[in-house]
XYZ file of C-alpha atoms in Angstrom:
761
model
C -14.034 -0.612 -3.628
C -14.374 -4.351 -3.904
C -14.194 -5.895 -0.457
C -14.968 -9.908 0.014
C -17.511 -10.952 1.730
C -17.323 -11.686 5.612
C -19.475 -14.564 7.161
C -22.143 -13.915 9.656
C -20.603 -13.673 13.202
C -21.585 -16.223 15.324
C -22.482 -16.286 19.065
C -21.071 -19.042 21.275
C -22.124 -18.324 24.855
C -20.830 -15.093 26.045
C -18.555 -15.178 22.945
C -19.268 -13.595 19.638
C -16.620 -13.704 16.873
C -16.676 -12.806 13.333
C -15.041 -10.887 10.238
C -15.086 -7.159 10.300
C -13.361 -4.912 8.162
C -11.133 -2.401 10.222
C -9.705 0.993 9.278
C -5.913 0.847 8.965
C -4.429 3.518 7.242
C -4.804 5.888 4.027
C -2.867 3.646 1.843
C -4.327 0.018 2.854
C -7.580 1.396 3.891
C -10.148 -0.999 5.204
C -8.529 -4.555 6.037
C -10.417 -7.720 7.085
C -9.725 -8.651 10.737
C -10.980 -11.427 13.101
C -12.863 -9.780 16.085
C -13.593 -11.689 19.374
C -16.115 -10.391 22.020
C -15.898 -12.055 25.270
C -16.177 -11.145 29.016
C -16.866 -7.393 28.121
C -13.511 -7.450 25.971
C -13.453 -6.694 22.347
C -10.392 -8.160 20.697
C -9.084 -8.357 17.309
C -6.554 -10.571 15.543
C -5.327 -10.733 11.705
C -6.337 -14.310 11.235
C -8.238 -16.902 13.650
C -4.610 -18.895 13.966
C -3.499 -15.807 15.774
C -6.231 -16.068 18.589
C -3.828 -18.630 20.359
C -0.615 -16.356 20.444
C -1.190 -12.780 19.271
C -3.960 -10.113 19.825
C -3.510 -7.160 17.904
C -5.652 -4.777 20.178
C -8.644 -5.044 22.888
C -11.186 -2.170 23.944
C -12.645 -2.695 27.541
C -16.299 -1.842 26.583
C -17.014 -0.744 30.287
C -15.321 2.367 29.273
C -16.420 2.477 25.135
C -18.461 4.577 23.062
C -20.306 2.983 20.489
C -21.604 5.085 17.560
C -22.767 4.376 14.053
C -21.935 6.379 11.049
C -24.073 4.777 8.321
C -25.527 1.575 7.122
C -22.502 -0.320 7.686
C -19.816 1.758 9.444
C -19.545 2.004 13.540
C -16.866 3.367 15.736
C -15.908 1.992 19.133
C -13.935 4.292 21.187
C -12.618 4.527 24.899
C -12.338 8.263 24.928
C -8.595 7.750 24.983
C -6.048 6.468 22.939
C -7.903 3.397 21.290
C -10.564 4.033 18.356
C -11.855 1.455 16.064
C -13.261 2.269 13.028
C -15.238 -0.581 11.776
C -17.335 -1.874 8.655
C -19.777 -4.505 8.578
C -20.440 -6.023 5.101
C -23.919 -5.470 5.480
C -26.314 -3.404 7.260
C -27.816 -6.542 8.750
C -24.471 -7.955 9.915
C -23.602 -4.247 11.638
C -26.696 -4.629 13.532
C -26.017 -7.919 15.124
C -22.324 -6.632 16.091
C -24.237 -3.231 17.543
C -26.713 -5.644 19.377
C -23.956 -7.681 20.771
C -21.614 -5.060 21.614
C -24.644 -3.042 23.500
C -25.858 -6.215 25.517
C -21.851 -6.790 26.437
C -22.078 -3.409 27.781
C -25.255 -3.582 29.914
C -23.875 -6.536 31.285
C -20.847 -5.055 32.651
C -22.747 -2.134 33.696
C -25.143 -4.523 35.900
C -22.069 -6.316 37.328
C -20.498 -3.354 38.443
C -23.564 -1.844 40.067
C -23.766 -5.491 41.819
C -19.986 -4.634 42.787
C -21.061 -1.288 44.402
C -24.219 -2.630 46.123
C -22.031 -5.159 48.191
C -20.004 -2.551 49.791
C -16.879 -3.364 48.174
C -14.285 -0.672 48.689
C -13.860 1.176 45.188
C -10.540 0.502 43.162
C -10.244 1.447 39.467
C -10.587 -2.379 38.789
C -14.632 -1.621 38.970
C -14.245 -0.491 35.472
C -13.250 -3.805 34.290
C -15.947 -5.964 33.417
C -16.556 -9.888 33.822
C -13.377 -10.674 35.854
C -11.350 -11.793 32.786
C -7.640 -11.857 32.372
C -7.480 -8.557 31.587
C -9.667 -7.291 34.418
C -7.587 -9.393 36.896
C -4.431 -8.155 36.045
C -5.370 -4.570 36.012
C -7.232 -4.962 39.727
C -3.702 -6.353 41.039
C -1.737 -3.652 39.651
C -4.048 -1.079 41.020
C -4.040 -2.582 44.366
C -0.210 -3.053 44.184
C -0.214 0.951 43.212
C -2.288 1.794 46.293
C -0.055 -0.187 48.576
C 2.896 1.463 47.304
C 1.342 4.833 48.019
C 0.199 3.853 51.520
C 3.594 2.898 52.023
C 5.048 6.127 50.926
C 2.571 8.042 53.231
C 3.792 5.801 56.203
C 7.345 6.576 54.926
C 6.324 10.228 55.093
C 4.865 9.910 58.462
C 7.837 8.162 59.877
C 9.945 11.294 58.535
C 7.908 13.493 60.208
C 8.411 11.968 63.639
C 12.161 12.083 62.924
C 12.029 15.464 61.909
C 9.996 16.168 65.004
C 12.414 14.423 67.290
C 15.469 16.028 65.958
C 13.908 19.023 65.472
C 13.367 19.394 69.063
C 16.707 18.103 70.063
C 18.101 21.002 67.598
C 15.588 23.389 69.506
C 16.858 22.340 72.713
C 20.332 22.930 71.782
C 19.809 25.909 70.448
C 18.195 26.907 73.805
C 21.036 25.949 75.565
C 22.884 28.012 73.417
C 21.140 30.946 74.097
C 21.289 30.410 77.823
C 24.755 31.063 77.841
C 24.162 34.891 77.273
C 25.997 35.459 74.365
C 26.043 38.839 73.390
C 26.478 40.744 70.336
C 26.240 39.306 66.898
C 26.897 35.730 67.930
C 23.650 36.023 69.880
C 21.408 37.470 67.101
C 22.773 34.431 65.113
C 21.664 32.122 67.390
C 18.109 33.466 67.476
C 17.999 33.703 63.840
C 18.795 29.826 63.589
C 16.387 28.665 66.145
C 13.510 30.998 64.218
C 14.213 28.771 61.132
C 14.489 25.308 62.786
C 10.813 26.081 64.130
C 9.843 27.319 60.823
C 11.073 23.932 58.922
C 9.255 21.615 61.656
C 5.977 23.413 61.214
C 6.143 23.268 57.374
C 7.091 19.654 57.418
C 4.338 18.624 59.889
C 1.732 20.705 57.476
C 2.878 18.632 54.474
C 2.634 15.257 56.327
C -0.904 16.001 57.533
C -1.952 17.235 54.140
C -0.794 13.876 52.246
C -2.590 11.865 55.045
C -5.814 13.876 54.554
C -5.778 13.818 50.831
C -5.369 9.715 51.031
C -8.243 9.608 53.610
C -10.500 11.806 51.413
C -9.738 9.769 48.144
C -10.926 6.642 49.926
C -14.134 7.933 51.258
C -15.298 9.820 48.396
C -14.149 7.524 45.573
C -17.220 5.229 45.741
C -19.453 8.383 45.491
C -17.708 9.289 42.266
C -17.719 6.337 40.656
C -21.607 6.193 41.100
C -21.612 9.457 39.840
C -19.437 8.553 36.746
C -21.721 5.379 36.086
C -25.098 7.694 35.876
C -23.310 10.065 33.391
C -22.253 6.920 31.435
C -25.856 5.374 31.521
C -27.251 8.705 30.565
C -24.795 9.093 27.553
C -25.628 5.552 26.199
C -29.322 6.529 26.276
C -28.928 9.515 24.391
C -26.699 7.593 21.961
C -29.260 4.985 21.394
C -32.207 8.148 20.734
C -29.615 9.733 18.350
C -29.123 6.221 16.482
C -32.841 5.831 15.923
C -32.898 9.560 14.493
C -29.866 8.933 12.257
C -31.717 5.767 11.074
C -34.820 7.982 10.202
C -32.911 10.511 8.640
C -31.011 8.017 6.438
C -34.379 6.202 5.186
C -35.830 9.369 4.638
C -32.852 10.700 2.559
C -32.666 7.804 0.641
C -36.639 7.853 -0.280
C -36.115 11.485 -1.334
C -33.068 10.989 -3.652
C -34.904 7.755 -5.322
C -38.068 9.774 -5.988
C -35.861 12.873 -7.381
C -33.793 10.446 -9.388
C -36.683 8.463 -10.900
C -38.166 11.924 -11.654
C -35.403 13.066 -13.600
C -35.000 9.770 -15.674
C -38.665 10.453 -16.647
C -37.736 14.175 -17.836
C -34.848 12.932 -19.592
C -35.923 10.086 -21.087
C -33.802 8.996 -24.120
C -31.245 11.379 -23.315
C -29.111 9.760 -20.434
C -28.041 6.054 -19.768
C -29.989 3.858 -17.297
C -30.167 5.247 -13.656
C -31.004 3.417 -10.243
C -34.020 4.310 -8.592
C -32.347 4.095 -4.899
C -29.214 5.254 -3.883
C -26.954 2.552 -1.943
C -24.945 3.503 0.905
C -21.983 2.842 -1.183
C -22.933 5.676 -3.548
C -23.037 7.989 -0.095
C -19.584 7.333 0.554
C -18.568 7.744 -3.021
C -20.414 11.046 -3.347
C -18.207 12.149 -0.308
C -14.909 11.625 -2.035
C -16.372 13.068 -5.433
C -14.977 16.249 -5.244
C -11.179 15.019 -4.328
C -10.492 12.950 -7.503
C -9.914 14.066 -10.987
C -12.841 14.288 -13.189
C -12.926 11.997 -16.517
C -12.329 14.036 -19.738
C -15.027 12.224 -21.249
C -18.162 10.234 -20.954
C -19.394 6.884 -22.939
C -22.628 5.902 -23.078
C -24.177 2.926 -25.261
C -24.794 4.210 -28.943
C -28.930 4.328 -29.812
C -30.266 1.311 -31.703
C -30.530 3.582 -34.852
C -26.969 3.385 -35.281
C -26.545 -0.260 -35.412
C -29.396 -0.501 -38.243
C -28.031 2.697 -39.888
C -24.493 1.648 -39.749
C -25.024 -2.466 -39.935
C -23.403 -2.664 -43.328
C -20.265 -0.616 -42.581
C -20.138 -1.646 -38.790
C -20.501 -5.482 -39.949
C -17.787 -4.898 -42.538
C -15.400 -3.470 -39.902
C -16.178 -6.185 -37.218
C -15.606 -9.022 -40.077
C -12.243 -7.642 -41.290
C -10.997 -7.177 -37.828
C -12.003 -10.766 -36.699
C -10.672 -12.165 -39.800
C -7.232 -10.689 -39.181
C -7.405 -11.665 -35.786
C -8.491 -15.417 -36.785
C -5.387 -15.607 -39.544
C -3.168 -14.438 -37.143
C -4.216 -17.084 -34.610
C -4.391 -19.746 -37.327
C -0.740 -18.627 -38.584
C 1.904 -20.873 -37.376
C 3.931 -18.763 -35.229
C 6.820 -21.220 -34.911
C 8.058 -20.914 -38.395
C 9.522 -18.586 -40.744
C 7.147 -17.924 -43.727
C 10.314 -16.777 -46.132
C 12.232 -19.495 -44.669
C 10.509 -22.881 -45.151
C 13.209 -24.968 -44.357
C 13.190 -24.036 -40.898
C 9.992 -25.905 -40.371
C 12.331 -28.887 -40.181
C 14.163 -27.226 -37.187
C 12.659 -27.974 -33.555
C 12.217 -25.321 -31.366
C 14.537 -24.811 -28.393
C 12.564 -25.576 -25.249
C 13.043 -22.557 -22.597
C 13.396 -22.870 -19.115
C 10.361 -22.365 -16.728
C 12.193 -21.866 -13.440
C 14.906 -20.254 -11.784
C 16.194 -20.657 -8.393
C 14.079 -19.327 -5.507
C 15.313 -15.853 -4.269
C 16.805 -16.318 -0.849
C 15.685 -14.631 2.155
C 18.413 -12.019 3.048
C 17.121 -8.926 4.932
C 18.281 -5.799 4.605
C 17.043 -2.231 6.007
C 16.354 -0.404 2.807
C 16.137 2.767 4.518
C 19.592 2.619 5.955
C 21.237 2.918 2.460
C 18.451 5.170 0.780
C 18.604 7.949 3.629
C 21.532 9.201 2.119
C 20.481 9.405 -1.535
C 17.690 11.714 -0.692
C 17.480 14.130 -4.086
C 20.075 12.196 -5.999
C 20.153 10.500 -9.086
C 20.196 6.436 -8.187
C 22.226 5.465 -11.611
C 25.231 7.197 -9.735
C 24.942 5.576 -6.709
C 26.292 2.118 -6.063
C 23.768 -0.227 -4.487
C 24.056 -3.981 -3.451
C 22.509 -6.757 -4.972
C 19.982 -7.143 -2.767
C 17.691 -4.783 -3.805
C 18.235 -6.245 -7.678
C 16.518 -8.475 -9.584
C 18.944 -10.998 -11.440
C 18.493 -9.343 -14.942
C 19.992 -6.087 -16.693
C 18.057 -3.123 -17.699
C 18.669 -3.989 -21.517
C 16.694 -7.290 -20.607
C 13.819 -5.179 -18.946
C 13.694 -3.088 -22.369
C 13.297 -6.175 -24.412
C 10.618 -7.178 -22.076
C 8.593 -4.644 -23.814
C 8.079 -7.504 -26.492
C 6.256 -9.411 -24.206
C 3.218 -8.843 -26.005
C 4.746 -8.725 -29.436
C 1.546 -10.454 -30.991
C -0.014 -6.828 -30.662
C 2.389 -5.446 -33.296
C 1.710 -8.656 -35.161
C -2.240 -7.732 -35.372
C -1.446 -3.997 -36.044
C 0.676 -4.755 -39.000
C -2.304 -6.707 -40.724
C -5.118 -3.945 -39.880
C -6.110 -2.043 -43.258
C -7.468 0.795 -41.241
C -4.923 3.166 -39.742
C -7.197 3.987 -36.998
C -7.603 0.384 -35.988
C -3.935 -0.202 -36.012
C -3.370 2.636 -33.693
C -5.800 0.710 -31.258
C -3.310 -2.029 -31.409
C -0.312 -0.072 -31.030
C -1.462 1.768 -27.960
C -2.372 -1.725 -26.486
C 1.038 -2.357 -27.063
C 2.081 0.823 -25.565
C 0.126 -0.041 -22.023
C 0.972 -3.716 -22.162
C 4.772 -2.877 -21.793
C 3.756 -1.858 -18.000
C 1.930 -5.042 -17.192
C 5.389 -6.655 -16.110
C 5.917 -4.247 -13.425
C 3.149 -4.565 -11.031
C 4.956 -6.609 -8.558
C 8.191 -6.460 -9.730
C 10.285 -4.063 -7.006
C 13.479 -5.082 -7.721
C 15.924 -2.960 -9.433
C 17.546 -4.158 -12.473
C 21.141 -4.113 -12.765
C 22.795 -0.813 -14.317
C 24.536 -1.972 -17.715
C 28.145 -1.455 -17.974
C 29.169 0.661 -20.954
C 29.396 -1.078 -24.136
C 27.321 -4.225 -22.796
C 24.600 -5.786 -25.281
C 21.771 -8.072 -25.146
C 20.248 -9.974 -28.129
C 16.710 -11.682 -27.847
C 16.598 -14.002 -30.765
C 12.916 -15.380 -31.293
C 12.855 -15.391 -34.742
C 11.562 -19.198 -35.004
C 8.959 -19.297 -32.025
C 7.632 -15.601 -32.799
C 8.992 -14.081 -36.060
C 11.133 -11.163 -34.403
C 14.550 -10.871 -32.923
C 15.999 -7.807 -30.797
C 19.216 -5.976 -29.776
C 20.162 -3.812 -27.235
C 23.395 -1.805 -26.355
C 24.278 0.435 -23.660
C 25.621 3.443 -25.504
C 26.344 5.908 -22.667
C 27.128 5.463 -18.989
C 26.505 9.320 -17.895
C 24.028 9.751 -18.574
C 22.689 5.978 -18.611
C 21.142 5.336 -22.145
C 20.568 2.233 -23.904
C 19.343 1.954 -27.505
C 16.965 -1.042 -28.592
C 16.162 -2.221 -32.099
C 13.860 -5.242 -32.842
C 12.676 -6.095 -36.061
C 9.797 -8.880 -37.081
C 9.324 -10.690 -40.252
C 5.613 -10.056 -39.676
C 5.905 -6.511 -40.920
C 7.130 -4.124 -38.100
C 10.044 -2.491 -36.595
C 10.478 -1.123 -33.178
C 13.135 1.128 -31.965
C 13.896 3.229 -28.980
C 16.796 4.891 -27.064
C 15.721 5.299 -23.267
C 17.659 7.314 -20.791
C 16.611 6.683 -17.534
C 16.474 9.682 -14.632
C 15.660 8.680 -10.952
C 14.988 10.877 -8.252
C 14.852 9.693 -4.547
C 12.072 11.884 -2.710
C 12.419 10.394 0.750
C 8.856 8.241 0.996
C 9.120 7.272 -2.882
C 11.323 6.876 -5.631
C 10.692 8.724 -9.141
C 11.885 6.758 -12.401
C 11.347 8.805 -15.667
C 12.040 7.267 -18.877
C 13.359 9.901 -21.242
C 13.346 9.226 -25.141
C 10.829 8.362 -27.849
C 9.832 4.781 -29.059
C 9.011 4.173 -32.492
C 7.068 1.650 -34.295
C 7.200 1.353 -38.038
C 4.882 -0.686 -40.354
C 6.378 -2.164 -43.361
C 2.834 -2.716 -45.352
C 1.306 0.831 -44.546
C 4.712 3.007 -44.012
C 2.956 4.086 -40.816
C 5.507 5.376 -38.310
C 4.096 5.706 -34.639
C 5.915 7.479 -31.664
C 5.365 7.901 -28.174
C 7.292 8.405 -25.014
C 6.993 6.302 -21.626
C 5.235 7.475 -18.216
C 6.790 7.864 -14.908
C 6.912 5.151 -12.637
C 6.803 5.646 -8.956
C 7.892 3.164 -6.166
C 6.029 3.838 -2.595
C 7.047 2.938 0.803
C 10.455 3.192 0.790
C 10.693 4.208 4.276
C 8.129 1.873 5.871
C 5.404 -0.726 4.497
C 5.481 -2.797 1.646
C 6.719 -1.712 -1.683
C 4.129 -1.063 -4.389
C 4.532 0.542 -7.926
C 2.178 2.948 -9.739
C 2.256 4.206 -13.110
C 1.003 7.769 -13.963
C 0.967 10.283 -16.659
C -0.077 10.854 -20.020
C 0.998 9.631 -23.540
C 0.510 10.941 -27.245
C 0.981 8.255 -29.855
C 1.353 9.991 -33.178
C 0.940 8.593 -36.383
C 3.671 10.844 -38.453
C 2.162 9.508 -42.072
C -1.532 9.727 -41.445
C -1.820 12.553 -38.706
C -3.346 10.247 -36.697
C -3.261 10.418 -32.887
C -4.041 8.422 -29.557
C -4.264 10.156 -26.234
C -3.738 7.671 -23.172
C -4.049 8.952 -19.543
C -2.892 6.596 -16.782
C -4.810 7.827 -13.853
C -2.228 7.950 -10.371
C -3.414 5.761 -7.567
C -5.769 7.838 -5.376
C -7.636 6.317 -2.116
C -10.551 8.968 -2.232
C -10.993 7.521 -6.128
C -14.159 5.442 -7.067
C -12.555 4.294 -10.089
C -10.570 1.068 -10.202
C -6.684 1.207 -9.570
C -4.227 1.453 -12.657
C -7.078 2.929 -14.751
C -5.982 3.933 -18.408
C -8.358 5.616 -20.637
C -7.798 7.180 -24.099
C -9.207 8.250 -27.443
C -7.978 7.534 -31.012
C -8.551 10.476 -33.403
C -8.114 11.090 -36.892
C -5.779 13.953 -38.180
C -8.804 16.665 -38.096
C -9.424 15.768 -34.385
C -12.641 13.607 -34.760
C -12.839 10.568 -32.210
C -13.155 7.236 -33.988
C -12.399 4.757 -31.124
C -12.337 4.870 -27.151
C -9.732 2.709 -25.142
C -10.214 1.811 -21.704
C -8.816 -0.869 -18.940
C -5.868 -1.102 -16.747
C -2.212 -1.138 -17.388
C -1.974 -4.420 -15.396
C -4.942 -6.532 -16.556
C -6.355 -5.846 -20.023
C -7.428 -3.132 -22.595
C -10.749 -2.885 -24.416
C -11.875 -0.472 -27.376
C -15.161 0.615 -28.511
C -16.037 2.211 -31.845
C -17.460 5.956 -31.565
C -20.679 6.471 -33.551
C -21.657 9.961 -32.447
C -19.685 12.338 -30.224
C -21.287 15.541 -28.547
C -20.307 18.479 -25.909
C -22.579 18.255 -22.798
C -22.929 15.919 -19.901
C -21.481 16.990 -16.395
C -19.743 20.090 -16.230
C -15.932 19.587 -15.726
C -13.805 20.372 -12.734
C -12.956 23.752 -14.404
C -16.496 24.385 -15.582
C -15.976 22.840 -18.976
C -18.507 20.352 -20.741
C -17.246 17.202 -21.129
C -17.414 15.351 -24.318
C -20.105 12.647 -24.527
C -19.379 9.592 -26.762
C -21.761 7.130 -27.987
C -20.385 3.701 -28.723
C -20.880 0.120 -29.639
C -20.096 -2.489 -27.470
C -16.517 -2.907 -25.841
C -14.143 -5.531 -27.530
C -10.906 -6.937 -25.982
C -7.556 -5.743 -27.168
C -5.160 -7.265 -24.901
C -5.300 -9.184 -21.790
C -2.305 -10.038 -19.493
C -0.931 -13.578 -19.556
C -1.225 -15.041 -16.097
C 1.926 -15.183 -14.105
C 4.016 -19.026 -13.614
C 3.492 -20.862 -10.970
C 5.579 -19.951 -7.977
C 6.436 -16.760 -9.461
C 6.057 -14.741 -5.819
C 9.438 -16.496 -5.026
C 10.933 -16.066 -8.495
C 11.272 -12.059 -8.411
C 7.394 -12.222 -9.790
C 8.968 -12.810 -13.176
C 6.660 -13.634 -16.389
C 7.379 -16.534 -18.556
C 9.322 -14.543 -20.948
C 11.303 -12.710 -18.227
C 12.327 -16.520 -16.952
C 14.065 -16.988 -19.801
C 15.742 -13.838 -20.558
C 19.107 -14.543 -18.602
C 19.108 -18.428 -19.524
C 22.838 -19.037 -21.021
C 22.773 -19.326 -24.693
C 25.704 -20.440 -26.964
C 26.801 -18.094 -29.606
C 25.919 -15.033 -27.911
C 28.369 -11.642 -27.990
C 31.052 -11.766 -24.991
C 29.543 -8.396 -24.043
C 26.070 -10.211 -23.677
C 24.167 -9.526 -20.312
C 23.835 -13.598 -19.958
C 27.381 -13.561 -19.408
C 27.608 -11.119 -16.675
C 29.298 -12.639 -13.504
C 27.543 -10.718 -10.735
C 24.305 -11.300 -12.231
C 24.685 -14.510 -12.756
C 26.100 -15.128 -9.002
C 22.823 -13.382 -8.148
C 20.565 -15.621 -9.855
C 22.277 -18.402 -8.348
C 21.490 -17.013 -4.808
C 25.231 -16.536 -4.082
C 24.570 -12.855 -3.137
C 27.730 -11.926 -0.962
C 30.099 -13.261 -3.923
C 27.680 -11.168 -6.394
C 28.372 -8.072 -4.557
C 31.985 -8.402 -4.489
C 31.924 -9.335 -8.142
C 29.746 -6.237 -8.858
C 32.099 -3.641 -6.967
C 35.178 -5.275 -9.434
C 33.332 -4.723 -12.510
C 32.245 -1.399 -11.559
C 36.129 -0.409 -10.721
C 37.164 -2.120 -14.093
C 34.813 0.298 -15.603
C 35.792 3.335 -13.978
C 39.767 2.498 -14.858
C 38.500 1.882 -18.492
C 36.959 5.624 -18.470
C 39.646 7.491 -16.897
C 42.172 5.427 -19.727
C 39.815 6.629 -22.661
C 39.942 10.123 -20.788
C 43.705 10.116 -20.883
C 43.776 9.187 -24.584
C 41.390 12.189 -25.541
C 43.335 14.542 -23.667
C 46.709 13.310 -25.040
C 45.202 13.718 -28.567
C 43.932 17.037 -27.868
C 47.404 18.093 -26.761
C 49.035 16.797 -29.726
C 46.481 18.613 -32.099
C 45.030 15.165 -33.464
C 41.501 15.943 -32.145
C 38.934 18.932 -33.046
C 38.512 21.376 -30.353
C 35.640 20.738 -28.229
C 35.746 16.821 -28.459
C 34.176 14.844 -25.692
C 36.345 13.748 -22.975
C 35.152 10.278 -23.418
C 35.948 9.108 -26.749
C 33.499 5.644 -26.589
C 31.287 4.912 -29.503
C 28.877 2.261 -29.879
C 29.845 -0.964 -31.453
C 26.235 -1.606 -33.349
C 24.384 1.400 -33.093
C 25.415 4.879 -34.856
C 24.896 8.700 -33.401
C 22.664 10.657 -35.855
C 19.740 12.948 -35.826
C 16.124 11.673 -36.012
C 14.453 12.850 -39.038
C 11.322 12.684 -37.073
C 11.817 14.083 -33.746
C 15.188 15.974 -34.315
C 16.654 14.149 -31.394
C 19.997 13.300 -31.547
C 19.811 9.198 -31.084
C 21.386 5.833 -31.525
C 19.809 4.178 -34.451
C 21.263 0.489 -35.366
C 23.580 0.373 -38.215
C 23.472 -3.621 -38.754
C 26.271 -6.071 -38.662
C 25.590 -8.084 -35.288
C 23.428 -11.060 -36.534
C 26.078 -11.203 -39.518
C 28.770 -11.216 -37.214
C 26.875 -13.859 -34.872
C 26.759 -16.276 -37.817
C 30.442 -16.094 -38.469
C 31.124 -16.023 -34.881
C 33.921 -13.357 -35.247
C 33.635 -11.380 -31.996
C 37.084 -9.815 -32.188
C 35.819 -6.368 -32.094
C 34.013 -6.491 -28.971
C 35.389 -5.114 -25.708
C 36.449 -6.689 -22.701
C 34.069 -5.492 -19.994
C 33.529 -8.428 -17.872
């Protein structure tokens, strides 16, 4: 785990302060905190600026136990509710802190002994060291408690006197009644009452005397108990110091033994394994502890032997030359013009916006709404715009084209295996825009469309349409002048599980390249939104993807590793292997879905290496040096106040002339939210949803009327809605029932005749 280097703590008189990593929880792990040791009290703050007003916690060292875990970790506990698991940035810094803490604790013990020798009456405040503000406050509180207890005992004594006085009077009265020489049943009753009154007075006196004896014993023996406790504490400190020395000696011996054993193994296996370490570090010790708790990698990559560079120099050089030439030609290609239409060179490109209004700071309890949605499909539950971002699901789908240049490069590749690498990188890049995007897109209305025309700037244009509402399904079609077509129909299923939200995209994505006629398909992985109940929302992608080239039989298997606190690997890791139709590996892919992807050419593969979790041998790939396939673009300035939108996302909802009346840019509630008018947006959202429900009921009535009159076939759907720009058919590749673009949208846009579009807004 990468950790920022904390500065060396600095002593200032009796005060010692500095940055130390403190364990928080299993999600955030160790977090850097500012610790201050003063007057025998160890306090911590999130930042140095908090020292003046907000203390996050304090431990009194007089009652604390200081123990050392390893070279950098140590624990401070008061034996009760407070335990700090701390981690220094180095062994030297940890030793400085341990020394300062032990000195402060010893000083507290000396001051306590001096207080005992002075003959002061014992009070629990003697456990406080240094007479600081915390000790003074607790001292006054204890004294007040003792005064209260004394007052209660006095009250009991007074009550005893009153009971004795009134009890005696009661007995005299009873004796007088007894002197009346009553006979029979009345006399027996009087004697019984007299006996009970006497017993009550004796019991009351015993209770008062016991309370007074207890207070007297506590005050006389408390000093002796405190001295015995201090002796036990000193003995424990000596034992801990001896144990720490033994632990250090054991640690050094273990490291020396491991280093010698590893060096011996490298000598025995020279030439078969990668370079090893001569001495294991403390960080390795921690990683070994968690080793069994993480998923083992499916394969191992090692650098190829030099003989492969020499033996395959001509082939490899040719490969690299071709790919570099492709990259260079792509970069030199004027992206702002259409090669087939030279006249467009004279048309200036439109300047896109780079900012949207900042997100308002409206507070709303997510749990208050989500607690009633556990186990339900969120697409059927109305949500306020406070949880949304000002774009629709159709626009989020169009964001898959953020790194369209990867498909441009893929279209230029002569090798289908190289092309597969770029297609895989494009598949991964689609998730990079989601890393900070915890807002929910607007659910599109039935018949809603969205066009993204970037033909002049980037050579492609895209169209999305909401083709179904229950279940919600969106069809997407994009075509590029640079030789590729992308189409997909995605149905989003979402389930709220209490602590997290699972979003499962269902459907197949198709990428077709015109020059090679290669046809690729793949599906999306599951997206999980964590910390729904408490904490900061964060997103993870997990699952496996198989990208298949149906023309050549090539295949790429990608694995998105789920986040695990116990894993040694980098977070958001993605790995993959590109294989031909015979299963032979040609390229290894690695990286993260939020930063970059690299690929390495496989020169040789073999079965061997470490055993997997099920006793199977892993595949070892000898590869050439990794080359970068894709790298995420930086976010625009101020993105944190603009819903963490990318440069492309900032332009998606920008108003444009000539778009269809059903385009998401014309949706009023979405526009109001973008402008910061959230209350009006919520009202408009309810109006649009009710209008959609009314239109659905009307279609159902028409369908029922047609069935009744015999104009429709038996088993016809209750909802007779048909998509305007897409038609339903069976996919020839997957056999799925999908919606495919049937044409006509861009021609209609040129004519400006939108009479066939429904009124949904």
